[in-house]
Amino acid sequence: MITCETLVLPPFQPAGQGLLCDGVSVPAVIEEVGAPAYIYSARAIADAYRAIDRAFADYPHAIHYALKANSTLAIARLLRGLGSKADANSAGEIDVALRAGFLPGDIVFTGVGKTRGELEYAIAAGVGVINAESPGELDRIAAIARAQAREAAVAVRVNPDIDARSHPNISTGLRTNKFGVALQDARAIYRSRRDTAGLRFVGVHMHIGSQITTAEPLRRAAATLVTLAAELRDDGVPLRHIDVGGGLGIAYDGGQVLTADEYAAAILPELRRLSLPVVLEPGRAMLGHAGALISRVVDIKRYPDGRRFAVLDAGMTELMRPALYGSFHRILPVQPRAGSFTPWDVVGPICESSDVFARDRDLPPLEVDDLVAILDTGAYGAVMASNYNRRLLAPEVLVEQGAWRVIRRRQTMDDVLALES
Ligand SMILES: Cc1ncc(COP(=O)(O)O)c(C=O)c1O
């Protein structure tokens, strides 16, 4: 079921004078901040947040935005302002969440391989719940909490062995993945540590993967989690919530995939069997469509066999997803030239053969100095950037109510070298 409420109006729209982001001229922004740069629409982020919030409106729920998708302070603050809570995956993300104004109790801390230092920091900060990955981690949490004369609220991350039918590199709920404890062990783990001093079991957790575009794996995961929670309730574990993780995908081809309403319709009947409040940890679905990476063509090459390359000033250092997962992103010239569409390989400048954004992509004529927009890069874009090849992190710009501002300036070589002696 597609409703207009769940469709997010695309923030980037072609116009005569060049691409617009919610009415703001992209070429004008780049004129000032330079390329490459990320541009985000605050309106699209709010629309995406509200679509999920509305879809779950008649069920007790909390949205904990997964900061790993994009943790730039202004983005985190924007989501807090909308009413979101936070899902942090490291001490660094907890720190950013606190600086962005999230209350410690509104942060869930997930993550495989939390260090002792990270656990000490999270427990001292008083995060709302720690999603534990193993019995060993539960024991470390208990010891740290006791040493701090505290009690840590915990949930166990369960691996249900469900195929999310996403890319193998972003599937996390299979037996072969490193995440969580095996479903068949979960009940015994809760039972064996139910009375451990320093621990308070408040929930059950699961996250089966990212970019999930069909409802069935998410429904099955929710059903499995509810069944486990019911068993734990019978065992006398006083759970307060069921955390179904994130994973809601977006349509990178500009079409329509699983909507927030369809997602809710799939999992709510399962959740209603127990009526425990649900925690949702969406990341990509909130930010993905809201951002574009704007990049300049720095070279054009033609091979004798006719293959054409447009070499950009952005590469896998700015946007790693295509090199990491072979992921598809739509690419639009910011000010399209007249002429027929021909196939182009759109590549980055990095000395790696995987530094390719698109192969044989039909595009209008491109020339050196043209700008292109790589769409749907608001999530898992800027956060995955690196300084490889001594390249400097690109700036990020937020468009809000017809105006724009830099929310992270371009990195300088002095910033980078400040760490070196
Ligand atoms: C534990 C956890 N929660 C939430 C998310 C967010 O996932 P997504 O961006 O697919 O919604 C992730 C990302 O993989 C995650 O690992």
XYZ file of C-alpha atoms and ligand atoms in Angstrom:
437
model
C 0.000 0.000 0.000
C 1.513 3.302 -1.034
C 0.073 6.408 0.517
C 1.146 9.947 -0.194
C 1.934 10.265 3.501
C 4.723 7.733 3.279
C 6.232 9.055 0.064
C 8.999 11.552 0.667
C 9.000 14.312 -1.929
C 12.386 14.120 -3.683
C 14.475 17.031 -2.411
C 16.612 17.348 -5.548
C 14.694 18.611 -8.562
C 15.994 19.615 -12.002
C 15.225 23.179 -13.024
C 16.141 25.483 -15.920
C 18.909 27.263 -14.020
C 20.326 24.061 -12.564
C 19.478 21.466 -9.938
C 17.519 22.692 -6.927
C 17.487 21.323 -3.404
C 14.120 22.288 -1.951
C 14.203 25.428 -4.070
C 17.830 26.330 -3.256
C 20.200 26.507 -6.240
C 22.799 23.733 -6.052
C 25.242 25.536 -8.423
C 25.012 28.640 -6.216
C 25.872 26.616 -3.100
C 28.832 24.966 -4.855
C 30.006 28.344 -6.120
C 30.584 29.248 -2.464
C 31.615 25.993 -0.790
C 33.344 24.325 -3.735
C 33.141 20.726 -4.891
C 32.922 18.011 -3.850
C 30.303 18.693 -1.178
C 27.359 16.959 0.419
C 24.029 18.771 0.446
C 21.129 17.631 2.650
C 17.491 18.631 2.821
C 16.210 19.173 6.362
C 12.675 18.908 5.002
C 13.269 15.449 3.526
C 14.770 14.244 6.815
C 11.748 15.529 8.717
C 9.352 13.948 6.202
C 11.102 10.592 6.519
C 11.107 10.768 10.322
C 7.422 11.664 10.423
C 6.478 8.915 7.963
C 7.890 6.315 10.357
C 6.472 8.032 13.435
C 3.009 8.177 11.855
C 3.144 4.575 10.681
C 3.556 3.459 14.305
C 1.338 6.164 15.783
C -1.221 3.810 17.310
C 1.340 1.598 19.025
C 3.758 2.563 21.831
C 7.045 3.146 20.048
C 10.325 5.013 20.233
C 12.402 5.915 17.199
C 16.115 5.753 17.952
C 17.786 7.219 14.889
C 20.851 5.102 14.007
C 23.618 7.675 14.140
C 25.914 5.477 12.110
C 23.977 6.527 8.995
C 25.040 10.158 9.445
C 26.205 11.576 12.742
C 27.086 15.131 11.778
C 26.112 17.229 14.809
C 23.567 19.386 13.013
C 21.844 16.301 11.594
C 21.744 14.671 15.023
C 20.327 17.891 16.512
C 17.731 18.127 13.765
C 16.515 14.615 14.515
C 16.466 15.252 18.253
C 14.358 18.327 17.559
C 11.894 16.158 15.651
C 11.497 13.929 18.715
C 13.889 11.159 17.787
C 16.024 9.290 20.278
C 19.405 7.843 19.360
C 21.062 4.536 18.549
C 24.827 4.748 19.050
C 27.325 2.213 17.846
C 30.469 3.405 19.587
C 31.631 5.665 22.408
C 32.198 8.302 19.737
C 28.553 8.177 18.680
C 27.415 8.344 22.309
C 29.603 11.427 22.734
C 28.107 13.040 19.619
C 24.589 12.145 20.766
C 25.180 13.813 24.150
C 26.690 16.892 22.499
C 23.683 17.016 20.194
C 21.487 17.205 23.280
C 20.101 13.680 23.500
C 19.475 12.629 27.085
C 21.656 9.697 28.169
C 18.516 7.689 28.887
C 17.377 8.203 25.292
C 20.434 6.458 23.842
C 20.655 2.765 23.060
C 24.185 1.465 22.698
C 24.636 -1.365 20.214
C 27.749 -2.741 18.586
C 29.843 -5.796 18.123
C 33.167 -5.584 19.971
C 32.519 -2.833 22.515
C 35.753 -2.160 24.345
C 36.030 -2.061 28.123
C 36.628 1.695 27.843
C 33.481 2.147 25.763
C 31.402 0.142 28.240
C 32.777 2.131 31.192
C 31.952 5.367 29.399
C 28.427 4.234 28.426
C 27.586 2.983 31.915
C 28.964 6.106 33.606
C 26.982 8.265 31.166
C 23.832 6.318 32.058
C 22.761 5.280 28.562
C 19.197 3.971 28.366
C 20.101 0.427 27.400
C 23.131 -1.505 26.219
C 22.375 -4.142 23.600
C 24.814 -6.867 24.598
C 26.404 -9.061 21.973
C 27.510 -12.068 24.025
C 27.427 -13.670 27.479
C 31.001 -12.481 27.974
C 29.996 -8.913 27.274
C 27.093 -9.188 29.740
C 29.563 -10.303 32.389
C 31.896 -7.409 31.612
C 28.964 -4.967 31.761
C 27.909 -6.387 35.135
C 31.429 -6.088 36.577
C 31.849 -2.524 35.337
C 28.409 -1.494 36.604
C 29.146 -2.947 40.049
C 32.516 -1.168 40.134
C 30.648 2.084 39.410
C 27.972 1.207 42.005
C 25.386 1.267 39.222
C 22.969 -1.052 37.540
C 23.183 -1.236 33.738
C 19.980 -1.675 31.746
C 20.646 -4.346 29.132
C 19.074 -6.276 26.285
C 20.622 -9.175 24.441
C 21.084 -8.927 20.695
C 19.716 -12.105 19.209
C 20.786 -13.519 15.864
C 17.658 -15.195 14.471
C 19.296 -16.737 11.387
C 16.924 -14.897 9.045
C 17.996 -13.912 5.556
C 17.285 -10.193 5.132
C 17.594 -10.676 1.356
C 19.840 -7.654 1.180
C 23.474 -7.360 0.053
C 25.626 -9.983 1.846
C 27.872 -7.235 3.267
C 24.935 -5.576 5.041
C 23.079 -8.686 6.182
C 23.602 -9.227 9.891
C 20.975 -11.746 11.010
C 22.389 -14.958 9.591
C 24.065 -17.723 11.556
C 27.231 -17.018 9.577
C 27.291 -13.355 10.667
C 29.259 -12.158 13.673
C 26.355 -10.342 15.325
C 24.491 -11.260 18.504
C 23.873 -14.574 20.261
C 22.250 -17.611 18.684
C 18.478 -17.613 19.122
C 18.492 -21.048 20.760
C 20.957 -19.795 23.414
C 19.162 -16.563 24.231
C 16.687 -17.830 26.817
C 19.374 -19.651 28.782
C 21.565 -16.539 28.755
C 18.753 -14.392 30.212
C 17.935 -17.075 32.786
C 21.518 -17.609 33.873
C 22.163 -13.912 34.455
C 18.723 -12.735 35.485
C 19.815 -12.184 39.075
C 23.346 -10.963 38.376
C 24.145 -7.854 40.392
C 24.807 -4.862 38.155
C 22.444 -6.011 35.371
C 18.815 -5.147 34.750
C 17.317 -6.907 31.719
C 14.880 -4.519 30.077
C 14.553 -5.708 26.491
C 15.375 -8.007 23.622
C 17.165 -6.782 20.510
C 17.651 -7.795 16.916
C 18.936 -6.145 13.733
C 18.936 -8.451 10.741
C 20.501 -6.153 8.176
C 20.249 -2.962 6.213
C 18.604 -1.916 2.951
C 15.806 -4.458 3.414
C 13.183 -3.937 0.734
C 10.663 -6.688 1.441
C 8.456 -6.983 4.517
C 8.666 -10.718 5.106
C 12.149 -10.953 6.680
C 11.295 -8.050 8.986
C 7.975 -9.665 9.945
C 9.659 -12.992 10.643
C 12.326 -11.286 12.732
C 9.683 -9.441 14.761
C 7.683 -12.656 15.205
C 10.781 -14.482 16.453
C 11.619 -11.703 18.869
C 8.068 -11.543 20.248
C 8.046 -15.296 20.815
C 11.335 -15.052 22.706
C 10.067 -12.085 24.741
C 6.931 -14.080 25.681
C 9.114 -16.947 26.890
C 11.248 -14.564 28.895
C 8.148 -13.038 30.430
C 7.072 -16.550 31.459
C 10.514 -16.914 33.024
C 9.831 -13.789 35.060
C 12.153 -11.401 33.213
C 10.401 -8.020 33.411
C 11.005 -6.738 29.862
C 10.052 -3.187 28.977
C 10.578 -3.183 25.228
C 11.281 -5.098 22.045
C 13.990 -3.549 19.857
C 13.570 -4.610 16.236
C 16.645 -2.712 14.991
C 16.765 -0.778 11.731
C 16.977 -2.019 8.186
C 14.148 -0.313 6.297
C 15.489 0.148 2.771
C 15.119 2.946 0.254
C 14.657 2.899 -3.531
C 18.034 3.855 -4.948
C 16.570 3.695 -8.456
C 14.069 6.416 -7.621
C 11.131 3.999 -7.552
C 9.307 2.839 -4.477
C 10.234 0.040 -2.098
C 8.862 -0.986 1.267
C 7.152 2.053 2.802
C 7.049 2.884 6.482
C 3.323 2.030 6.448
C 3.967 -1.367 4.877
C 6.737 -2.013 7.384
C 4.446 -1.146 10.285
C 1.604 -3.202 8.810
C 3.928 -6.212 8.617
C 5.343 -6.117 12.137
C 2.580 -4.580 14.252
C 0.334 -7.690 14.262
C 3.317 -9.629 15.632
C 4.101 -6.975 18.234
C 0.473 -6.813 19.362
C 0.709 -10.416 20.526
C 2.618 -9.100 23.534
C 1.960 -5.337 23.392
C 5.409 -4.421 24.670
C 6.591 -1.001 23.427
C 8.747 -1.253 20.324
C 12.116 0.421 19.747
C 12.964 1.160 16.104
C 16.492 2.012 14.942
C 16.137 3.371 11.394
C 19.124 5.061 9.785
C 19.115 4.826 6.018
C 15.365 5.392 5.689
C 15.680 8.743 7.470
C 18.718 10.178 5.674
C 19.247 8.274 2.429
C 17.066 10.253 0.052
C 17.779 13.532 1.827
C 21.357 13.937 0.633
C 23.354 14.263 -2.586
C 27.076 14.359 -3.204
C 27.873 17.128 -5.665
C 31.048 16.612 -7.630
C 32.862 18.243 -10.521
C 34.061 16.531 -13.697
C 37.847 16.977 -13.789
C 38.666 14.950 -16.873
C 37.025 13.223 -19.825
C 38.668 10.241 -21.472
C 37.713 8.261 -24.557
C 39.177 4.865 -25.447
C 39.451 3.712 -29.063
C 36.672 1.145 -28.465
C 34.350 4.033 -27.698
C 34.287 3.729 -23.889
C 34.007 7.125 -22.242
C 35.068 8.021 -18.742
C 33.985 11.045 -16.759
C 36.556 11.427 -13.972
C 35.155 13.252 -10.942
C 36.766 15.164 -8.104
C 34.923 12.831 -5.679
C 35.763 9.184 -5.335
C 35.540 6.274 -2.945
C 37.106 8.561 -0.330
C 33.956 10.704 -0.340
C 31.409 7.959 -1.086
C 32.508 4.427 -0.404
C 29.292 2.513 -1.011
C 29.786 1.735 -4.718
C 33.350 0.452 -4.127
C 32.317 -1.411 -0.968
C 29.033 -2.982 -2.071
C 28.811 -2.285 -5.801
C 25.838 -0.136 -4.883
C 23.801 1.824 -7.410
C 23.323 5.590 -7.164
C 21.493 7.754 -9.651
C 23.720 10.435 -11.170
C 22.348 13.694 -12.579
C 24.202 16.493 -14.307
C 23.511 19.619 -12.245
C 23.071 21.724 -15.403
C 22.382 19.182 -18.163
C 23.709 19.960 -21.644
C 21.556 19.476 -24.693
C 22.386 16.369 -26.701
C 21.711 12.699 -26.844
C 22.309 10.302 -23.983
C 25.309 7.982 -24.351
C 26.876 5.441 -21.986
C 29.477 6.809 -19.560
C 31.700 5.275 -16.935
C 31.611 7.730 -14.039
C 34.718 7.232 -11.935
C 36.635 8.794 -9.076
C 40.251 9.983 -9.010
C 41.571 7.388 -6.547
C 44.269 4.943 -7.517
C 41.982 1.908 -7.081
C 40.105 0.085 -9.841
C 37.061 -0.200 -7.595
C 36.801 3.600 -7.493
C 33.865 3.610 -9.902
C 30.437 5.188 -9.339
C 28.732 3.882 -12.485
C 29.480 1.854 -15.563
C 27.759 2.323 -18.919
C 25.391 4.861 -17.415
C 23.297 6.723 -20.002
C 23.946 10.415 -19.473
C 23.727 13.560 -21.588
C 26.988 15.121 -22.836
C 29.479 15.909 -20.058
C 32.423 18.281 -20.177
C 35.264 19.160 -17.841
C 34.072 21.461 -15.009
C 30.464 20.261 -15.229
C 28.855 19.393 -11.905
C 27.054 16.128 -11.264
C 24.864 15.108 -8.347
C 25.173 11.582 -6.974
C 21.781 11.054 -5.394
C 20.555 9.266 -2.256
C 23.842 9.629 -0.448
C 22.613 11.163 2.816
C 23.098 7.878 4.683
C 26.383 5.972 4.816
C 27.988 8.655 2.641
C 29.921 11.357 4.502
C 30.254 9.130 7.585
C 32.279 6.568 5.656
C 34.648 9.107 4.082
C 38.391 8.758 4.535
C 41.647 10.647 4.037
C 43.070 7.990 1.721
C 45.417 9.562 -0.843
C 45.661 12.477 1.652
C 42.338 13.710 0.459
C 40.418 16.167 2.623
C 36.912 15.503 3.933
C 34.259 17.292 1.895
C 32.026 19.914 3.497
C 28.396 19.250 4.348
C 25.603 21.733 3.744
C 22.098 21.713 5.183
C 19.210 23.277 3.272
C 16.447 24.368 5.604
C 13.438 26.570 4.943
C 14.786 28.052 1.736
C 18.238 28.879 3.157
C 21.461 26.902 3.434
C 24.388 26.712 5.821
C 27.610 24.766 6.140
C 27.220 22.210 8.927
C 30.723 20.816 8.504
C 33.411 22.846 6.793
C 35.890 21.355 4.368
C 38.805 19.749 6.159
C 42.212 21.377 5.694
C 45.608 19.739 5.509
C 46.398 21.481 8.811
C 43.418 19.668 10.393
C 44.817 16.365 9.183
C 48.440 17.031 10.059
C 47.577 18.391 13.508
C 47.599 14.761 14.667
C 51.087 14.067 13.405
C 54.505 14.910 14.757
C 22.314 -2.278 15.346
C 21.919 -1.434 14.215
N 20.789 -0.698 14.328
C 20.379 0.103 13.315
C 21.083 0.190 12.144
C 20.565 1.081 11.066
O 20.242 0.354 9.943
P 19.527 1.056 8.705
O 20.355 2.215 8.334
O 19.516 0.012 7.673
O 18.159 1.438 9.136
C 22.246 -0.561 11.985
C 22.974 -0.510 10.713
O 23.385 -1.462 10.136
C 22.687 -1.384 13.048
O 23.805 -2.104 12.950
